[in-house]
Amino acid sequence: MSTARPETPRPEPVEISLLPIGVRPGDAAQQDGGCGDACGCGAGDADDFAFDPLECGLDPELAELLAAAGLDPVQVEDIAHLAIEEDLDQGVDVTTVATVPEEAVATADLTAREAGTVAGLRVAEAVLSVVCTEEFEVERHVADGDRVVAGQVLLTVTARTRDLLTGERSALNLLGRLSGIATATRAWADALEGTGAKVRDTRKTTPGLRALEKFAVRCGGGVNHRMSLSDAALIKDNHVLAAGGVAEAFTAVRTALEEAGSAGTPIEVEVDRLDQIEPVLALGADLLLLDNFTPEETRQAVELVAGRATLESSGRLTLGNARAYAGTGVDYLAVGGLTHSAPVLDIGLDLRAGPEAEPLSARDAGEGA
């Protein structure tokens, strides 16, 4: 059964500046801020980014949009370059070069093939920008975090046909991956709506893509846990074993942080039994990770802690029992599956059928006449 495409106002085209492939950016910007306890995601205001758009090879407007979303434009540009360079492998797109005239220009729609929550549209633009051989135009129909339906156009791009086809797969790989994470997160956020609990991610992310994947979690209505091992301390069973006990591990971590001048760094401790909670609270833990507790055990833990620390449930969690855990009064539900198991959202790039488009230079000349 077909789904009617919703009415979408046609926005003004946005002109993206040339970015030759192989351009390398300057030093990465420092990120600041966060979304939740022990979060270092950098999703603060755009002003929090101490970067000069001129140091980034991306179009300044696109770089500002990425920064406003809590992403480092230089890092996104690096990822875009890596994706394209991996796909070309120091060569060319032999199929496209053989079948598409060099001067041909086309308009393409990036279209959702299924319903979901979109994330990574500006990242897809960045990928296309590193492969385009001259300026191109984009029309932005939706924003990251929007719910979309099957058949809905997300982004329209006009550029040289060869460039569109060469960058297609790399752009879609990232856009589909991030939108899949946002869609999975949205399902959890919807399940928890009306409760005091929030779903948040873990460090179970794709190497090199952590910042993007945690951004996708935010687009889906989730919040971020720590971005890196240095953002916060999380004492787990192996740390306890190595240190000789939970008290020993906690004391060692606290002492190390104080000596490093980082006494305010949050310390979270994993517990798997109710009788471990009071001793850990006495040590001064900021957060407790309740590992594999049942809903009833979680309720008892909430009553025992009585607001003295933030509580996070981990293990045994499913969409089916999410509200049962949230109803206990726990603060967070930690779900690694948001990033390590989310299916890709099916998004395609379709060239518009019709007469061959004129070169962009001719279009510009005509508009100015």
C-alpha positions as semicolon CSV with decimal commas, in nm:
position;residue;x (nm);y (nm);z (nm)
1;M;0,000;0,000;0,000
2;S;0,149;0,334;-0,103
3;T;0,194;0,619;0,144
4;A;0,112;0,971;0,034
5;R;0,407;1,206;0,047
6;P;0,341;1,493;0,291
7;E;0,330;1,848;0,164
8;T;0,676;2,001;0,205
9;P;0,745;2,370;0,140
10;R;1,022;2,413;-0,115
11;P;1,310;2,596;0,050
12;E;1,551;2,831;-0,119
13;P;1,856;2,659;-0,274
14;V;2,177;2,681;-0,074
15;E;2,502;2,721;-0,266
16;I;2,791;2,512;-0,134
17;S;3,147;2,619;-0,208
18;L;3,403;2,404;-0,385
19;L;3,610;2,171;-0,168
20;P;3,875;1,980;-0,367
21;I;3,933;1,625;-0,243
22;G;4,262;1,593;-0,061
23;V;4,241;1,926;0,127
24;R;4,340;1,871;0,488
25;P;4,200;2,076;0,777
26;G;4,382;2,239;1,065
27;D;4,389;2,137;1,426
28;A;4,068;1,987;1,564
29;A;3,847;2,208;1,774
30;Q;3,803;2,147;2,144
31;Q;3,459;2,036;2,253
32;D;3,285;2,141;2,569
33;G;2,955;2,072;2,737
34;G;2,740;1,763;2,763
35;C;2,392;1,621;2,774
36;G;2,374;1,432;3,102
37;D;2,574;1,317;3,399
38;A;2,927;1,220;3,296
39;C;2,870;1,330;2,937
40;G;3,137;1,492;2,723
41;C;2,950;1,498;2,394
42;G;3,012;1,863;2,318
43;A;2,649;1,933;2,232
44;G;2,655;2,285;2,370
45;D;2,603;2,614;2,195
46;A;2,786;2,682;1,872
47;D;2,985;2,947;2,058
48;D;3,138;2,670;2,269
49;F;3,342;2,563;1,965
50;A;3,673;2,747;1,949
51;F;3,720;2,693;1,578
52;D;3,762;2,924;1,283
53;P;3,544;2,813;0,989
54;L;3,826;2,923;0,758
55;E;4,046;2,651;0,909
56;C;3,793;2,394;0,793
57;G;3,759;2,314;0,423
58;L;3,382;2,285;0,446
59;D;3,152;2,566;0,345
60;P;3,139;2,811;0,641
61;E;2,760;2,789;0,669
62;L;2,772;2,409;0,674
63;A;3,052;2,419;0,931
64;E;2,844;2,647;1,153
65;L;2,544;2,413;1,127
66;L;2,759;2,117;1,229
67;A;2,903;2,308;1,524
68;A;2,556;2,415;1,635
69;A;2,462;2,046;1,643
70;G;2,752;1,967;1,876
71;L;2,977;1,822;1,605
72;D;3,334;1,918;1,525
73;P;3,331;2,035;1,160
74;V;3,697;1,941;1,116
75;Q;3,630;1,587;1,236
76;V;3,329;1,556;1,007
77;E;3,540;1,675;0,715
78;D;3,805;1,415;0,800
79;I;3,544;1,138;0,809
80;A;3,403;1,255;0,475
81;H;3,748;1,245;0,316
82;L;3,819;0,899;0,456
83;A;3,488;0,765;0,324
84;I;3,544;0,896;-0,028
85;E;3,911;0,803;-0,040
86;E;3,829;0,451;0,076
87;D;3,568;0,415;-0,198
88;L;3,792;0,550;-0,475
89;D;4,107;0,372;-0,352
90;Q;4,333;0,620;-0,537
91;G;4,142;0,561;-0,859
92;V;3,818;0,682;-1,016
93;D;3,459;0,562;-1,033
94;V;3,516;0,361;-1,349
95;T;3,147;0,289;-1,411
96;T;3,036;0,649;-1,375
97;V;3,325;0,791;-1,578
98;A;3,243;0,550;-1,860
99;T;2,868;0,614;-1,866
100;V;2,820;0,980;-1,770
101;P;2,941;1,277;-1,979
102;E;3,187;1,496;-1,792
103;E;2,976;1,812;-1,815
104;A;2,641;1,650;-1,732
105;V;2,452;1,804;-1,440
106;A;2,166;1,640;-1,252
107;T;1,933;1,692;-0,960
108;A;1,903;1,411;-0,708
109;D;1,668;1,352;-0,416
110;L;1,778;1,174;-0,100
111;T;1,457;0,995;-0,009
112;A;1,351;0,784;0,289
113;R;1,248;0,435;0,182
114;E;1,091;0,366;0,522
115;A;0,960;0,560;0,819
116;G;1,206;0,665;1,088
117;T;1,393;0,950;1,253
118;V;1,658;1,115;1,042
119;A;2,009;1,208;1,155
120;G;2,322;1,301;0,964
121;L;2,187;1,519;0,683
122;R;2,463;1,777;0,723
123;V;2,716;1,493;0,740
124;A;2,586;1,366;0,404
125;E;2,628;1,718;0,264
126;A;2,988;1,719;0,386
127;V;3,057;1,391;0,206
128;L;2,915;1,524;-0,119
129;S;3,112;1,846;-0,081
130;V;3,449;1,668;-0,074
131;V;3,380;1,491;-0,405
132;C;3,213;1,774;-0,596
133;T;3,439;1,939;-0,852
134;E;3,261;2,274;-0,840
135;E;2,990;2,453;-0,644
136;F;2,662;2,272;-0,605
137;E;2,316;2,349;-0,469
138;V;2,124;2,184;-0,188
139;E;1,763;2,217;-0,078
140;R;1,708;2,112;0,282
141;H;1,359;1,972;0,332
142;V;1,382;1,831;0,686
143;A;1,607;1,869;0,990
144;D;1,804;1,615;1,188
145;G;1,576;1,467;1,454
146;D;1,262;1,494;1,240
147;R;1,035;1,194;1,202
148;V;0,994;1,105;0,835
149;V;0,772;0,869;0,637
150;A;0,846;0,637;0,348
151;G;0,875;0,833;0,026
152;Q;0,960;1,163;0,193
153;V;1,235;1,369;0,029
154;L;1,498;1,469;0,285
155;L;1,751;1,659;0,078
156;T;1,776;1,767;-0,286
157;V;2,115;1,821;-0,447
158;T;2,203;1,966;-0,788
159;A;2,559;1,901;-0,903
160;R;2,763;1,735;-1,174
161;T;2,616;1,390;-1,229
162;R;2,953;1,220;-1,195
163;D;3,006;1,379;-0,854
164;L;2,661;1,279;-0,732
165;L;2,710;0,916;-0,830
166;T;3,065;0,898;-0,697
167;G;2,964;1,032;-0,355
168;E;2,628;0,856;-0,336
169;R;2,723;0,541;-0,145
170;S;2,952;0,707;0,108
171;A;2,692;0,973;0,187
172;L;2,413;0,716;0,218
173;N;2,623;0,482;0,432
174;L;2,668;0,750;0,696
175;L;2,319;0,895;0,665
176;G;2,151;0,554;0,687
177;R;2,369;0,446;0,979
178;L;2,306;0,761;1,183
179;S;1,935;0,766;1,099
180;G;1,908;0,402;1,208
181;I;2,056;0,492;1,546
182;A;1,823;0,790;1,579
183;T;1,525;0,573;1,488
184;A;1,616;0,306;1,743
185;T;1,670;0,571;2,010
186;R;1,336;0,734;1,929
187;A;1,159;0,404;2,000
188;W;1,313;0,398;2,349
189;A;1,243;0,767;2,410
190;D;0,880;0,714;2,309
191;A;0,856;0,416;2,543
192;L;0,983;0,627;2,833
193;E;0,770;0,932;2,757
194;G;0,593;1,059;3,067
195;T;0,836;0,893;3,309
196;G;1,127;1,059;3,480
197;A;1,380;0,829;3,317
198;K;1,582;0,886;3,001
199;V;1,757;0,644;2,770
200;R;2,127;0,698;2,720
201;D;2,405;0,539;2,523
202;T;2,735;0,369;2,602
203;R;3,081;0,359;2,446
204;K;2,981;0,061;2,231
205;T;3,025;0,260;1,914
206;T;3,190;0,217;1,575
207;P;3,560;0,311;1,597
208;G;3,611;0,657;1,451
209;L;3,239;0,738;1,445
210;R;3,163;0,783;1,815
211;A;3,089;1,156;1,797
212;L;2,854;1,105;1,502
213;E;2,676;0,808;1,657
214;K;2,627;0,984;1,989
215;F;2,493;1,283;1,795
216;A;2,242;1,045;1,635
217;V;2,135;0,931;1,982
218;R;2,061;1,292;2,072
219;C;1,862;1,332;1,748
220;G;1,648;1,038;1,858
221;G;1,566;1,188;2,197
222;G;1,829;1,007;2,402
223;V;2,112;1,152;2,609
224;N;2,482;1,076;2,608
225;H;2,693;0,904;2,867
226;R;3,066;0,979;2,865
227;M;3,224;1,048;2,529
228;S;3,559;0,902;2,631
229;L;3,742;0,726;2,913
230;S;3,872;1,062;3,033
231;D;3,532;1,230;3,075
232;A;3,431;1,037;3,387
233;A;3,534;0,742;3,599
234;L;3,329;0,422;3,580
235;I;3,446;0,156;3,823
236;K;3,339;-0,189;3,699
237;D;3,399;-0,543;3,817
238;N;3,740;-0,579;3,650
239;H;3,863;-0,258;3,814
240;V;3,743;-0,385;4,152
241;L;3,922;-0,716;4,095
242;A;4,244;-0,547;3,988
243;A;4,241;-0,303;4,283
244;G;4,153;-0,565;4,544
245;G;3,805;-0,441;4,631
246;V;3,549;-0,171;4,557
247;A;3,672;0,057;4,837
248;E;4,029;0,024;4,716
249;A;3,928;0,097;4,357
250;F;3,719;0,400;4,453
251;T;3,987;0,545;4,675
252;A;4,252;0,496;4,406
253;V;4,040;0,671;4,143
254;R;3,946;0,960;4,371
255;T;4,306;1,012;4,477
256;A;4,429;1,005;4,116
257;L;4,168;1,261;4,012
258;E;4,252;1,491;4,302
259;E;4,623;1,474;4,224
260;A;4,550;1,557;3,860
261;G;4,345;1,859;3,960
262;S;4,024;1,694;3,839
263;A;3,846;1,641;4,169
264;G;3,512;1,738;4,010
265;T;3,518;1,450;3,761
266;P;3,213;1,225;3,822
267;I;3,279;0,879;3,964
268;E;3,029;0,606;3,880
269;V;3,040;0,263;4,041
270;E;2,886;-0,057;3,907
271;V;2,700;-0,272;4,160
272;D;2,523;-0,602;4,103
273;R;2,375;-0,658;4,450
274;L;2,165;-0,449;4,685
275;D;2,407;-0,500;4,976
276;Q;2,684;-0,325;4,779
277;I;2,495;0,003;4,758
278;E;2,534;0,149;5,107
279;P;2,914;0,098;5,127
280;V;2,955;0,259;4,783
281;L;2,742;0,558;4,883
282;A;2,950;0,597;5,197
283;L;3,259;0,627;4,979
284;G;3,102;0,923;4,795
285;A;3,000;0,779;4,458
286;D;2,816;1,025;4,232
287;L;2,639;0,763;4,021
288;L;2,552;0,397;4,064
289;L;2,522;0,158;3,772
290;L;2,269;-0,111;3,868
291;D;2,389;-0,409;3,668
292;N;2,129;-0,675;3,579
293;F;1,889;-0,576;3,857
294;T;1,528;-0,684;3,820
295;P;1,259;-0,413;3,826
296;E;1,179;-0,503;4,187
297;E;1,545;-0,489;4,288
298;T;1,574;-0,157;4,108
299;R;1,276;-0,021;4,304
300;Q;1,443;-0,128;4,629
301;A;1,768;0,036;4,519
302;V;1,589;0,363;4,447
303;E;1,432;0,358;4,794
304;L;1,766;0,277;4,957
305;V;1,957;0,551;4,777
306;A;1,683;0,807;4,843
307;G;1,828;1,069;4,610
308;R;2,185;1,050;4,738
309;A;2,320;0,950;4,397
310;T;2,208;0,923;4,035
311;L;2,096;0,574;3,936
312;E;2,138;0,402;3,601
313;S;1,995;0,064;3,504
314;S;2,196;-0,163;3,274
315;G;2,132;-0,516;3,150
316;R;1,805;-0,705;3,105
317;L;1,652;-0,399;2,938
318;T;1,412;-0,430;2,646
319;L;1,153;-0,204;2,489
320;G;0,894;-0,432;2,646
321;N;1,010;-0,377;3,004
322;A;1,146;-0,022;2,965
323;R;0,850;0,142;3,140
324;A;0,864;-0,110;3,425
325;Y;1,223;-0,003;3,496
326;A;1,145;0,365;3,445
327;G;0,854;0,337;3,687
328;T;1,090;0,244;3,969
329;G;1,229;0,598;3,977
330;V;1,567;0,520;3,820
331;D;1,725;0,814;3,635
332;Y;1,871;0,647;3,325
333;L;1,840;0,331;3,121
334;A;2,175;0,246;2,960
335;V;2,123;0,077;2,624
336;G;2,432;-0,024;2,429
337;G;2,214;-0,154;2,148
338;L;2,134;0,202;2,042
339;T;2,471;0,218;1,870
340;H;2,596;-0,139;1,835
341;S;2,280;-0,308;1,705
342;A;2,060;-0,046;1,540
343;P;1,955;-0,143;1,186
344;V;2,035;0,101;0,908
345;L;1,744;0,321;0,798
346;D;1,682;0,262;0,427
347;I;1,749;0,588;0,241
348;G;1,814;0,616;-0,131
349;L;1,945;0,871;-0,379
350;D;1,739;0,906;-0,696
351;L;1,830;1,115;-0,998
352;R;1,532;1,304;-1,131
353;A;1,417;1,189;-1,472
354;G;1,391;1,443;-1,750
355;P;1,595;1,632;-2,007
356;E;1,965;1,670;-1,941
357;A;2,033;1,961;-1,707
358;E;2,244;2,249;-1,829
359;P;2,584;2,316;-1,669
360;L;2,577;2,510;-1,342
361;S;2,780;2,790;-1,503
362;A;2,504;2,836;-1,763
363;R;2,238;2,831;-1,489
364;D;2,421;3,104;-1,300
365;A;2,462;3,315;-1,615
366;G;2,095;3,284;-1,693
367;E;1,988;3,386;-1,345
368;G;2,204;3,697;-1,361
369;A;2,080;3,806;-1,704
